[in-house]
CSV table of C-alpha atoms in Angstrom, one decimal:
chain,number,residue,atom,x,y,z
A,15,UNK,CA,0.0,0.0,0.0
A,16,UNK,CA,1.4,3.4,-1.0
A,17,UNK,CA,1.9,6.0,1.7
A,18,UNK,CA,-0.8,8.2,0.2
A,19,UNK,CA,-3.3,5.3,0.4
A,20,UNK,CA,-2.2,4.7,4.0
A,21,UNK,CA,-2.9,8.3,4.9
A,22,UNK,CA,-6.3,8.2,3.1
A,23,UNK,CA,-7.2,5.0,5.0
A,24,UNK,CA,-6.1,6.7,8.3
A,25,UNK,CA,-8.5,9.5,7.7
A,26,UNK,CA,-11.2,7.2,6.6
A,27,UNK,CA,-11.3,8.7,3.1
A,28,UNK,CA,-12.3,6.7,0.1
A,29,UNK,CA,-10.7,8.7,-2.7
A,30,UNK,CA,-7.9,11.1,-3.4
A,31,UNK,CA,-10.5,13.7,-4.4
A,32,UNK,CA,-11.6,14.0,-0.7
A,33,UNK,CA,-8.0,14.6,0.4
A,34,UNK,CA,-7.8,17.3,-2.3
A,35,UNK,CA,-11.0,18.9,-0.8
A,36,UNK,CA,-9.4,19.0,2.6
A,37,UNK,CA,-6.2,20.5,1.2
A,38,UNK,CA,-8.2,23.2,-0.6
A,39,UNK,CA,-9.4,24.5,2.7
A,40,UNK,CA,-5.8,25.0,4.1
A,41,UNK,CA,-4.4,28.5,4.1
A,42,UNK,CA,-1.4,29.1,2.0
A,43,UNK,CA,1.0,29.4,4.9
A,44,UNK,CA,0.3,25.7,5.8
A,45,UNK,CA,1.2,24.5,2.3
A,46,UNK,CA,5.0,25.0,2.4
A,47,UNK,CA,7.3,22.7,4.3
A,48,UNK,CA,11.1,22.5,5.0
A,49,UNK,CA,12.7,19.1,5.5
A,50,UNK,CA,16.2,19.4,6.9
A,51,UNK,CA,18.6,16.5,6.7
A,52,UNK,CA,21.6,16.9,9.0
A,53,UNK,CA,25.1,15.8,8.0
A,54,UNK,CA,28.6,16.9,7.0
A,55,UNK,CA,29.7,17.8,3.5
A,56,UNK,CA,32.6,16.0,1.9
A,57,UNK,CA,33.1,12.6,0.3
A,58,UNK,CA,34.7,11.2,3.4
A,59,UNK,CA,31.4,11.6,5.3
A,60,UNK,CA,28.9,10.3,2.7
A,61,UNK,CA,28.4,6.9,4.1
A,62,UNK,CA,28.9,7.7,7.8
A,63,UNK,CA,26.3,7.2,10.5
A,64,UNK,CA,26.3,10.9,11.4
A,65,UNK,CA,25.1,11.7,7.8
A,66,UNK,CA,21.8,9.8,7.9
A,67,UNK,CA,20.0,13.0,7.4
A,68,UNK,CA,21.7,13.6,4.1
A,69,UNK,CA,21.2,10.0,3.1
A,70,UNK,CA,17.4,10.1,3.7
A,71,UNK,CA,17.1,13.2,1.6
A,72,UNK,CA,19.3,11.8,-1.2
A,73,UNK,CA,17.2,8.6,-1.2
A,74,UNK,CA,13.9,10.6,-1.3
A,75,UNK,CA,15.2,12.8,-4.1
A,76,UNK,CA,16.3,9.8,-6.1
A,77,UNK,CA,12.9,8.1,-5.7
A,78,UNK,CA,11.0,11.2,-6.7
A,79,UNK,CA,13.4,12.1,-9.6
A,80,UNK,CA,14.3,15.5,-8.3
A,81,UNK,CA,17.8,17.0,-7.9
A,82,UNK,CA,19.6,19.3,-5.5
A,83,UNK,CA,21.0,22.6,-6.5
A,84,UNK,CA,23.7,24.5,-4.6
A,85,UNK,CA,22.2,27.6,-3.1
A,86,UNK,CA,23.0,29.8,-0.1
A,87,UNK,CA,24.2,27.8,2.9
A,88,UNK,CA,23.1,24.4,1.5
A,89,UNK,CA,21.9,22.0,-1.2
A,90,UNK,CA,18.2,22.6,-1.9
A,91,UNK,CA,15.6,20.6,-3.8
A,92,UNK,CA,11.9,21.3,-4.3
A,93,UNK,CA,9.1,18.8,-4.4
A,94,UNK,CA,5.4,19.4,-4.9
A,95,UNK,CA,2.6,17.1,-3.9
A,96,UNK,CA,-1.2,17.7,-3.5
A,97,UNK,CA,-0.8,21.5,-3.5
A,98,UNK,CA,2.1,21.4,-1.0
A,99,UNK,CA,5.6,22.7,-1.7
A,100,UNK,CA,8.3,20.7,0.1
A,101,UNK,CA,11.8,22.1,0.3
A,102,UNK,CA,14.6,19.6,1.1
A,103,UNK,CA,17.7,21.2,2.7
A,104,UNK,CA,21.1,19.7,3.2
A,105,UNK,CA,23.1,22.4,5.0
A,106,UNK,CA,26.7,22.9,3.7
A,107,UNK,CA,27.8,24.6,6.9
A,108,UNK,CA,29.1,21.4,8.5
A,109,UNK,CA,27.1,19.8,11.4
A,110,UNK,CA,28.1,22.3,14.1
A,111,UNK,CA,26.7,25.3,12.2
A,112,UNK,CA,23.5,23.7,10.9
A,113,UNK,CA,21.3,26.3,12.5
A,114,UNK,CA,22.7,29.0,10.3
A,115,UNK,CA,21.3,27.3,7.2
A,116,UNK,CA,18.0,26.3,8.9
A,117,UNK,CA,17.3,29.9,10.1
A,118,UNK,CA,18.1,31.4,6.8
A,119,UNK,CA,15.8,29.1,4.8
A,120,UNK,CA,12.9,29.3,7.3
A,121,UNK,CA,13.0,33.1,7.0
A,122,UNK,CA,13.6,33.2,3.3
A,123,UNK,CA,10.7,31.0,2.5
A,124,UNK,CA,8.5,32.3,5.4
A,125,UNK,CA,8.0,28.8,6.8
A,126,UNK,CA,6.8,28.3,10.4
A,127,UNK,CA,8.9,26.1,12.7
A,128,UNK,CA,5.9,23.7,13.0
A,129,UNK,CA,6.2,23.0,9.3
A,130,UNK,CA,9.9,22.0,9.5
A,131,UNK,CA,11.1,18.5,10.1
A,132,UNK,CA,14.8,18.0,11.1
A,133,UNK,CA,16.2,14.5,10.3
A,134,UNK,CA,19.1,13.5,12.6
A,135,UNK,CA,21.0,10.4,13.9
A,136,UNK,CA,20.3,9.3,17.5
A,137,UNK,CA,22.7,7.2,19.5
A,138,UNK,CA,20.1,6.4,22.1
A,139,UNK,CA,17.9,4.4,19.7
A,140,UNK,CA,18.6,1.0,18.3
A,141,UNK,CA,19.7,0.9,14.7
A,142,UNK,CA,16.8,1.8,12.3
A,143,UNK,CA,14.4,2.8,15.1
A,144,UNK,CA,12.2,5.8,14.3
A,145,UNK,CA,11.1,8.4,16.8
A,146,UNK,CA,9.3,11.5,15.6
A,147,UNK,CA,8.8,14.2,18.2
A,148,UNK,CA,7.2,17.7,18.4
A,149,UNK,CA,10.1,19.1,20.5
A,150,UNK,CA,12.9,18.1,22.7
A,151,UNK,CA,16.5,18.8,23.9
A,152,UNK,CA,19.5,18.5,21.7
A,153,UNK,CA,20.5,15.3,23.4
A,154,UNK,CA,24.1,16.2,23.0
A,155,UNK,CA,23.8,16.4,19.2
A,156,UNK,CA,25.8,19.3,17.9
A,157,UNK,CA,23.6,20.0,14.9
A,158,UNK,CA,20.5,20.2,17.0
A,159,UNK,CA,22.3,22.2,19.6
A,160,UNK,CA,23.2,24.9,17.0
A,161,UNK,CA,19.6,24.9,15.6
A,162,UNK,CA,18.3,25.4,19.1
A,163,UNK,CA,20.7,28.2,19.7
A,164,UNK,CA,19.9,30.2,16.6
A,165,UNK,CA,16.1,29.6,16.6
A,166,UNK,CA,16.1,30.2,20.4
A,167,UNK,CA,13.7,27.3,20.7
A,168,UNK,CA,13.5,23.5,21.3
A,169,UNK,CA,10.0,23.4,19.9
A,170,UNK,CA,10.4,22.2,16.4
A,171,UNK,CA,9.6,18.8,14.9
A,172,UNK,CA,12.4,16.3,14.6
A,173,UNK,CA,12.8,12.8,13.1
A,174,UNK,CA,15.4,10.8,15.0
A,175,UNK,CA,16.9,7.8,13.2
A,176,UNK,CA,18.5,5.3,15.5
A,177,UNK,CA,22.1,4.4,14.9
A,178,UNK,CA,22.6,2.5,18.3
A,179,UNK,CA,25.4,3.0,20.8
A,180,UNK,CA,27.4,-0.1,19.9
A,181,UNK,CA,30.8,1.5,20.6
A,182,UNK,CA,33.4,1.2,23.3
A,183,UNK,CA,34.0,3.8,25.9
A,184,UNK,CA,35.8,6.8,24.4
A,185,UNK,CA,35.0,5.8,20.8
A,186,UNK,CA,31.8,7.7,20.2
A,187,UNK,CA,33.3,10.1,17.7
A,188,UNK,CA,34.9,7.3,15.7
A,189,UNK,CA,31.6,5.5,15.8
A,190,UNK,CA,29.3,8.3,14.6
A,191,UNK,CA,31.8,9.3,11.9
A,192,UNK,CA,32.4,5.7,11.0
A,193,UNK,CA,30.7,3.9,8.1
A,194,UNK,CA,27.8,1.5,8.4
A,195,UNK,CA,28.5,-2.2,9.0
A,196,UNK,CA,27.6,-4.7,6.3
A,197,UNK,CA,24.6,-5.8,8.3
A,198,UNK,CA,23.4,-2.2,8.7
A,199,UNK,CA,23.9,-1.5,5.0
A,200,UNK,CA,21.6,-4.5,4.1
A,201,UNK,CA,18.8,-3.1,6.3
A,202,UNK,CA,19.2,0.6,5.3
A,203,UNK,CA,17.2,0.5,2.1
A,204,UNK,CA,14.0,-0.6,3.8
A,205,UNK,CA,14.6,2.0,6.5
A,206,UNK,CA,15.2,4.7,3.9
A,207,UNK,CA,12.0,3.7,2.2
A,208,UNK,CA,10.0,4.2,5.4
A,209,UNK,CA,11.8,7.5,6.0
A,210,UNK,CA,10.6,8.7,2.6
A,211,UNK,CA,7.1,7.8,3.5
A,212,UNK,CA,7.5,9.9,6.7
A,213,UNK,CA,8.4,13.0,4.6
A,214,UNK,CA,5.3,12.7,2.5
A,215,UNK,CA,3.1,12.0,5.5
A,216,UNK,CA,4.4,15.0,7.3
A,217,UNK,CA,3.4,17.3,4.4
A,218,UNK,CA,0.1,15.7,3.8
A,219,UNK,CA,-1.2,14.4,7.1
A,220,UNK,CA,0.7,16.6,9.6
A,221,UNK,CA,3.0,15.9,12.5
A,222,UNK,CA,0.6,14.3,15.0
A,223,UNK,CA,-0.8,11.9,12.4
A,224,UNK,CA,2.7,11.1,11.2
A,225,UNK,CA,3.8,10.3,14.7
A,226,UNK,CA,0.8,7.9,15.1
A,227,UNK,CA,1.5,6.2,11.8
A,228,UNK,CA,5.3,5.8,12.1
A,229,UNK,CA,6.6,5.9,15.6
A,230,UNK,CA,7.9,2.5,16.4
A,231,UNK,CA,7.4,1.3,12.9
């Protein structure tokens, strides 16, 4: 079942036309979304655990046949679905300064924080686990820490992708900047597919419905 049909079923709708009718009642401000994937630029980081945000967006863009363009403070792609405009952002500021790109694009596109979803790795979740939240602390994550600092808020949606904490004491940096194991690589495609569904659901069904549909999936 496609994610769109899943959402229709969740709302008890029998056709796409009914979803279009719901969408037509939304105000214009609610129709633009920013999806931020956190990561570090550079070939040496492409397949590292810390770059799962970039990897999710790259997978999504490939599935939807859209491409990223280099713009101010990041790589940006645009996707339209059911009257929504979805901007995908991969900051090129390196992880520790992610907030600079996030703040710029929120303000440039006049997007509310509630319509932004930040995708990040999480050491506190088992590999591939999904946790979507309305708000929260930075959890020691430098990308989230900088976003919180520049937005002066912890209240923005985030999608945490579990990478587990299978590292020895003192090896955290090596672990998060290390590449996926062979076993993890085999499981990633299915997890990336689910992650793409989350992006579409966030734009079409909203945050709360997306949490109900995907948390723990």
